[in-house]
Amino acid sequence: MNKRQAKHRNLCRSPLSLLIALSLAGGVAHAQSTTGSIVGQVPAGMGDSVTLQSASGLQRDVAVDERGRYAANQLPLGNYTVILKHNGQAVQTRDNVALRVGTATDVSFTEAATKNLEGVSVTASALPAIDVTSVDSRTVLTSEQLAKLPLGYSAEAIARLAPGAVNNSGGFASSTGGSLVSFGGSGANENAYYINGFNTTDPLKSEGGLTLPYGSIDQEEAYTGGYSAQYGRSDGGVLNMVGKRGTNEWHVGGRASWEPASLRSSARNFYYENGQPNPPLATGTLYSPREKNEYWITTYDAYVGGPLVKDKLFFFASAEMSRQQGSSVGTVTSASPYQTYKYRMPKWYAKLDWNINDSNILELTGASNKRAYQADLYRYDFQHMVPGRYVGHADSTKNGGDLWTGKYTGYLTESLTLTAQYGKMKTRAFQQPVGYDPNLTYISGITAQNPAIVGGTPRFNNQTTTSLYDPDRGNSVTNLRVSLEYKLGDHTLTAGIDNLTAEALNQGRVTSGPGYSWTYGHSDHPTAPLDPGLGVGPTAGFANGADGYYVMKNVNSQLANVKTVEHAQYIEDNWQFNDRLLLSLGLRNDQFTNYNANAQPYIKQTAQWAPRLGFAWDVNGDSSFKVFGNVGRYYLASPLEPALSAAGAQTSTTQYFTYSGINPDGTPSGLTQMSPPVSANNNFGVLPDPKTVTAKDLKSMYQDEYILGFTKTLGHDWVYGAKATRRVLRSAIDDFCDVDLITAKAQALGYNVSSLNSCYLINAGRANTFVVVDDAGQHHDVKLSREELGFPDMKRKYYELDLFLEHPFDGKWYGKLDYVFSRSYGNTEGWTQSNVQSDGPSESADWDNAPIMVYSNGDQGNDHRHQLKLWGYYQITPQWLVSGNLSLISGGPNVCLGLFPGDNPDPSGYGSSYHFCRGVPVTPGSIGRLPWQRQVDLGVKYTPDFAAHKLGLHLDVFNAFNSQPVVNITPNLYAKSDGTLNPLYGTPRVMQAPRYLRFSVTYDY
């Protein structure tokens, strides 16, 4: 018997396994795509071709090969009828075959079935329980599941069901209000967002992205690792949303939901946890009376979809309007803490699908996701807990934007498929001061005003606007993707490009009023230097400073247009090595170029090769036991925001004064200058030479990932598995601001350097070569080793063990239990730093100088050792369904940041930002953990018979037991560098949201 005969005999012995495995030689549907595949096995002699007909009229005919297999790839999602034919005549039929994004669906035929079977349904329970064609890690939820589960109406709420995905611990949200998710220990802004294959990730800070109306999501894929070489620019996770499309049947429907304020539990108050502030407050230790906050939310959603031309042209459109309205009370230090506000959050989505013919498809998508805010501001009487007089309007804001994209798919031959997609996204960050008075100066820190001057009544004015922005501020993104897929025997070869250009338009801000603001402060140690790192002496050394009272004059200015160009090329081979083993072999090359405000490149990174290697082994040959794994490298391009600071002409200065009086409008009088304008990062408004902005040959941020796991059936009704993941951050970019080190080294090398940048972008924890300019305008290289910089090795490492048990939906119930044990540790969290609520790249103090990084190695902000998730639903009767979603997540690390030991407690001029508390080293997480987060969400749905189950009445209860643990605290032990204690140390800044109820009515016709 030759090898071909043996192979054919094995195919007949285990057709289901070999069908799925071998059909992959015809290609696989990749994660983050918008398509699926149908594959299958046909007994010898029963058929020679298979016809696939979608509910939207698309028809494809594929041949059955000599081994009895067929495969149809790059199919638009939807329901299909699959017809086996012999000599052009139908032999068997399978109806209602529903595709899942990025997955191959098995539709096999058997000799036992009678010919011309009518209406045989392929249900979820009839499909193979394990997809042996995938080598990656993802969680896919369909619109049917979303309609049953008690989830918030957001893409992020869906993504948090994925193993290892948690809500970020810094309280970070996207510009449209989505609470960001941390995947696998990564920073919450290291993810990628997609809508119908278009990258919608925020280009400025990478904080979230545009998302679909909840009712328009056909499927959402939360992707947690191991993805194909066709995709990049993420080392966290991917939120891939595929919108609904029209079919040959018209459908209309909608949803209305209410979250009443009266059924929302009160939030817990925040208190000063480290003593009262000085001077003492009449309210004692109360910091923020959050129990007085109240609001309600309503959401309305409507959709329509159907054929414009039957079998040819289809239309789907939806609109969603969500409104939040209420009142809130801020902190006792605010001049206008009480506000009545409203948010309007409109979304829309539209899609046209044109089946030009059976070989050519054109798709057009438009979507919008926006958020507008308006509020009125008032004084507040914190002793009697009642609002005071009206102050004025808050700045009105409008965020979010629109996108459009077109995609062409050409089935050029049975073996060759071409896809091309181009789209554009435009977002706004509009902020309009309402009733703004340019003659008034913004005043803050009013509770620290000298009581000998103001008595017990602080003085301030009605200026509520802190900064002014260009009304045309926003971002623009274009994305072009082209790929060619070719089937060659047992290989599916794919090659293509992935090009993205992003621009920040009219970004930045300037201080309101006269161009500066005032902030009052008080030192408990008037004879100690106020800020020795910046050369600011003790208040007692100046007139009227004996009691420690002072005021700061703040100037901020930053306005620019900047751009980044990101190109990539990739090639991939999905190779069916033998009957049971699939190999996925890919290589991606990324190139990133960043431009400053003068359109000059300041970062240019090329030849960044990212291998992606994976395998899937069908151990038993019957899809009952899969072992899989992959190894991959993932590069991240630098977002646009660093170009506004390190590569921009930013001014950010503070000037210190003592004072003898305070005017009725809150501005100080009788000033005595304590310092000239100072800036911890030398931001004095000079655009640096682009050659000197970054360390020479700066490497991109990139991460290596290793995954090994298995999935196995347990009887006929259960699936279980385990997966181990290891992530290692190999390179990180941050800003370095200790320019004196560079100056000293340049002088030692004989270079007469007269000016230097405020900060440099460097590879953190590595040796770096800086480019400096001498007095003659000549450029010189100045190399400093890691030891000369005073840095430890850069480190962020993550490991995870994921165990799960799943009961697929059998027409009665579905359930999944997932447990993750993990750890994220090192001396960098990534592009965020949760403990200081820094939500953007190069914004935190980390790596700015050596003292900040001493004892910085420990548990990182997104480290949660234990995560237990249980979610599912039960169909009690055709009319009644109950559902639940439970998550138990262990608390993140506790952090204390203090002053540096020795003679100079603030060597960097950053205040209480060092990893010492009361002179003792305190690494992150070494002083304990924050409390566990416990969330129980419950739902019940009623679809009455009299409405043919098209009408749905829903009740969802979120956080049913009203658990409100602390998620983030103020970490700074001291208020000033002179040792003045910070009364806010240990005060909560983020807590779990309290219990609330949501009532919904849905209708689908």
Coordinates of C-alpha atoms in Angstrom, one line a residue, residues 503-766:
E503 CA -2.9 62.3 11.9
A504 CA -3.5 64.4 15.0
L505 CA -5.1 67.6 13.9
N506 CA -5.0 70.9 15.9
Q507 CA -4.2 69.0 19.1
G508 CA -3.1 70.5 22.3
R509 CA -4.3 73.3 24.6
V510 CA -3.4 76.6 26.2
T511 CA -4.2 77.9 29.7
S512 CA -7.4 79.9 29.9
G513 CA -7.8 83.6 30.9
P514 CA -4.6 85.6 30.8
G515 CA -2.7 82.5 29.8
Y516 CA -1.9 81.3 33.3
S517 CA -3.7 79.9 36.4
W518 CA -3.1 80.1 40.1
T519 CA -2.9 77.1 42.6
Y520 CA -2.6 77.7 46.3
G521 CA -0.6 75.5 48.6
H522 CA 0.6 75.0 52.1
S523 CA 3.7 73.5 53.6
D524 CA 3.8 71.9 57.1
H525 CA 7.6 72.5 57.2
P526 CA 8.2 76.2 56.2
T527 CA 11.9 76.0 56.9
A528 CA 12.4 73.0 54.5
P529 CA 13.0 73.5 50.8
L530 CA 9.7 73.4 49.0
D531 CA 11.0 71.7 45.8
P532 CA 14.8 71.1 46.0
G533 CA 14.9 69.3 42.7
L534 CA 13.8 72.4 41.0
G535 CA 15.7 74.8 43.1
V536 CA 12.7 76.1 45.1
G537 CA 13.7 77.1 48.6
P538 CA 11.7 77.1 51.9
T539 CA 8.8 79.5 52.2
A540 CA 10.1 80.8 55.5
G541 CA 13.0 82.4 53.5
F542 CA 10.6 84.8 51.8
A543 CA 8.3 87.6 53.0
N544 CA 4.9 86.3 54.3
G545 CA 6.1 82.7 54.1
A546 CA 6.8 82.0 57.8
D547 CA 3.5 80.0 58.1
G548 CA 4.1 77.9 55.0
Y549 CA 1.5 79.5 52.6
Y550 CA 2.4 80.0 49.0
V551 CA 0.9 80.1 45.5
M552 CA 1.9 78.7 42.1
K553 CA 1.5 80.4 38.7
N554 CA 1.0 77.7 36.1
V555 CA 1.5 78.1 32.3
N556 CA 0.7 75.4 29.8
S557 CA 0.7 75.7 26.0
Q558 CA 0.8 72.9 23.4
L559 CA -0.7 73.1 19.9
A560 CA 0.4 71.0 16.9
N561 CA -0.5 68.7 14.0
V562 CA 1.5 65.5 13.9
K563 CA 1.4 62.2 11.9
T564 CA 2.4 58.6 11.9
V565 CA 2.7 56.2 8.9
E566 CA 2.6 52.5 9.6
H567 CA 3.2 50.0 6.8
A568 CA 3.3 46.2 7.0
Q569 CA 3.8 43.3 4.7
Y570 CA 3.1 39.7 5.6
I571 CA 3.2 36.2 4.2
E572 CA 1.6 33.1 5.7
D573 CA 1.4 29.4 5.0
N574 CA -1.3 27.3 6.6
W575 CA 0.1 23.8 5.9
Q576 CA -1.8 20.6 6.6
F577 CA 1.4 18.6 7.4
N578 CA -0.5 15.3 7.7
D579 CA -4.0 14.1 8.4
R580 CA -4.1 15.4 12.0
L581 CA -1.5 18.2 12.2
L582 CA -1.9 21.7 11.0
L583 CA 1.0 24.1 10.9
S584 CA 0.5 27.9 10.7
L585 CA 3.8 29.6 9.5
G586 CA 3.7 33.3 9.2
L587 CA 6.1 36.3 8.9
R588 CA 5.2 40.0 9.2
N589 CA 7.4 43.0 8.7
D590 CA 6.3 46.3 10.2
Q591 CA 7.7 49.8 9.5
F592 CA 6.7 52.9 11.6
T593 CA 7.6 56.5 10.9
N594 CA 6.5 59.4 13.2
Y595 CA 6.5 63.0 12.2
N596 CA 6.7 66.1 14.5
A597 CA 4.8 69.4 14.2
N598 CA 7.0 70.6 11.3
A599 CA 6.3 67.3 9.3
Q600 CA 9.8 66.1 10.0
P601 CA 10.4 62.5 10.9
Y602 CA 11.7 61.9 14.4
I603 CA 11.2 58.1 14.6
K604 CA 11.8 55.8 11.7
Q605 CA 11.8 52.1 12.3
T606 CA 12.1 49.5 9.6
A607 CA 12.8 45.8 9.1
Q608 CA 10.8 44.7 12.2
W609 CA 10.3 41.0 11.5
A610 CA 7.6 39.3 13.5
P611 CA 7.4 35.5 13.1
R612 CA 4.1 33.8 14.0
L613 CA 4.3 30.0 14.3
G614 CA 1.4 27.8 15.5
F615 CA 0.1 24.3 15.4
A616 CA -3.2 22.4 16.0
W617 CA -3.0 18.7 16.6
D618 CA -6.2 16.6 16.4
V619 CA -5.0 13.9 18.7
N620 CA -7.7 11.3 18.3
G621 CA -8.6 12.1 14.8
D622 CA -12.3 12.8 15.6
S623 CA -12.2 16.4 16.8
S624 CA -12.6 15.2 20.5
F625 CA -9.1 16.3 21.7
K626 CA -7.0 19.2 20.4
V627 CA -3.6 20.2 21.4
F628 CA -2.5 23.6 20.1
G629 CA 0.2 26.2 20.6
N630 CA 1.9 29.1 19.1
V631 CA 4.9 31.5 19.4
G632 CA 4.7 35.0 18.1
R633 CA 6.3 38.5 18.2
Y634 CA 4.1 41.6 18.2
Y635 CA 5.2 45.2 17.5
L636 CA 3.5 48.4 18.6
A637 CA 3.9 51.7 16.8
S638 CA 4.2 54.7 19.0
P639 CA 0.9 56.6 19.2
L640 CA 0.6 60.3 18.2
E641 CA 0.6 61.9 21.6
P642 CA 4.4 61.7 22.4
A643 CA 4.9 64.0 19.4
L644 CA 3.0 66.7 21.2
S645 CA 5.4 66.6 24.1
A646 CA 8.9 65.2 23.5
A647 CA 8.7 66.0 19.8
G648 CA 6.7 69.2 20.2
A649 CA 7.2 72.8 21.4
Q650 CA 5.4 72.3 24.7
T651 CA 5.4 74.9 27.5
S652 CA 4.7 73.6 31.0
T653 CA 6.1 75.8 33.7
T654 CA 5.4 76.6 37.4
Q655 CA 6.5 79.7 39.3
Y656 CA 6.4 79.9 43.1
F657 CA 5.4 83.0 45.2
T658 CA 4.5 83.9 48.7
Y659 CA 1.7 86.5 49.1
S660 CA 0.4 89.0 51.5
G661 CA -3.2 89.3 50.2
I662 CA -5.9 87.6 48.2
N663 CA -8.2 89.7 46.0
P664 CA -12.0 89.2 46.0
D665 CA -11.7 87.2 42.7
G666 CA -9.3 84.8 44.3
T667 CA -6.1 86.0 42.7
P668 CA -3.1 86.6 45.0
S669 CA -1.6 90.1 45.8
G670 CA 1.5 91.3 47.5
L671 CA 3.6 88.6 45.7
T672 CA 7.1 87.8 46.5
Q673 CA 8.9 85.6 43.9
M674 CA 10.4 82.4 45.2
S675 CA 11.6 81.1 41.9
P676 CA 11.7 81.8 38.1
P677 CA 9.4 79.6 35.9
V678 CA 10.6 76.0 36.4
S679 CA 9.7 72.8 34.7
A680 CA 10.5 69.3 35.9
N681 CA 10.9 68.2 32.2
N682 CA 12.4 71.4 30.8
N683 CA 9.2 72.2 28.8
F684 CA 10.0 75.8 27.8
G685 CA 8.3 75.9 24.4
V686 CA 11.2 75.2 22.0
L687 CA 10.6 72.7 19.1
P688 CA 13.6 70.3 19.3
D689 CA 15.7 69.3 16.4
P690 CA 14.0 66.1 15.2
K691 CA 17.3 64.2 15.1
T692 CA 17.7 64.8 18.8
V693 CA 14.2 63.8 20.0
T694 CA 14.8 60.1 20.3
A695 CA 17.7 57.9 21.2
K696 CA 19.5 56.8 18.0
D697 CA 18.2 53.6 16.4
L698 CA 15.3 53.6 18.8
K699 CA 13.6 50.1 18.8
S700 CA 9.8 49.8 18.9
M701 CA 7.9 48.4 21.8
Y702 CA 7.5 44.7 21.1
Q703 CA 6.5 41.6 23.0
D704 CA 7.1 37.8 22.6
E705 CA 4.2 35.4 23.4
Y706 CA 4.2 31.7 24.0
I707 CA 1.0 29.6 24.3
L708 CA 0.4 25.9 24.8
G709 CA -3.0 24.4 25.5
F710 CA -5.5 21.6 24.9
T711 CA -9.2 21.3 24.6
K712 CA -11.1 18.0 25.1
T713 CA -14.6 16.7 25.1
L714 CA -16.1 15.2 28.2
G715 CA -18.9 12.9 27.2
H716 CA -21.4 14.2 24.7
D717 CA -22.3 17.4 26.5
W718 CA -19.2 19.0 27.9
V719 CA -15.9 20.5 26.8
Y720 CA -12.9 21.2 29.1
G721 CA -9.4 22.4 28.6
A722 CA -6.3 24.2 29.8
K723 CA -3.9 26.8 28.4
A724 CA -0.6 28.2 29.6
T725 CA 0.5 31.6 28.3
R726 CA 3.8 33.4 28.8
R727 CA 4.4 37.0 27.7
V728 CA 7.7 38.8 27.8
L729 CA 8.0 42.5 26.9
R730 CA 11.4 42.8 25.1
S731 CA 11.5 46.5 24.4
A732 CA 9.7 49.6 25.6
I733 CA 9.7 53.3 24.7
D734 CA 9.5 56.0 27.4
D735 CA 10.7 59.5 27.9
F736 CA 14.0 60.3 29.7
C737 CA 14.3 63.8 31.2
D738 CA 17.5 63.9 33.3
V739 CA 19.3 66.0 30.7
D740 CA 22.2 66.8 33.1
L741 CA 23.5 63.3 32.6
I742 CA 23.7 63.8 28.9
T743 CA 25.3 67.3 29.3
A744 CA 28.0 65.9 31.6
K745 CA 28.8 63.0 29.2
A746 CA 28.9 65.4 26.2
Q747 CA 31.3 67.7 28.0
A748 CA 33.5 64.8 29.0
L749 CA 33.7 63.9 25.3
G750 CA 34.7 67.5 24.5
Y751 CA 31.5 68.7 23.0
N752 CA 30.3 72.2 23.9
V753 CA 26.6 71.7 24.1
S754 CA 24.6 74.9 24.7
S755 CA 21.0 73.5 24.6
L756 CA 19.3 70.2 25.1
N757 CA 15.8 68.8 24.7
S758 CA 13.3 68.8 27.6
C759 CA 13.1 65.0 27.4
Y760 CA 14.3 62.2 25.1
L761 CA 12.4 59.1 23.9
I762 CA 14.5 56.1 24.8
N763 CA 14.4 52.4 25.1
A764 CA 13.8 52.0 28.8
G765 CA 16.3 50.0 30.8
R766 CA 18.8 49.8 28.0

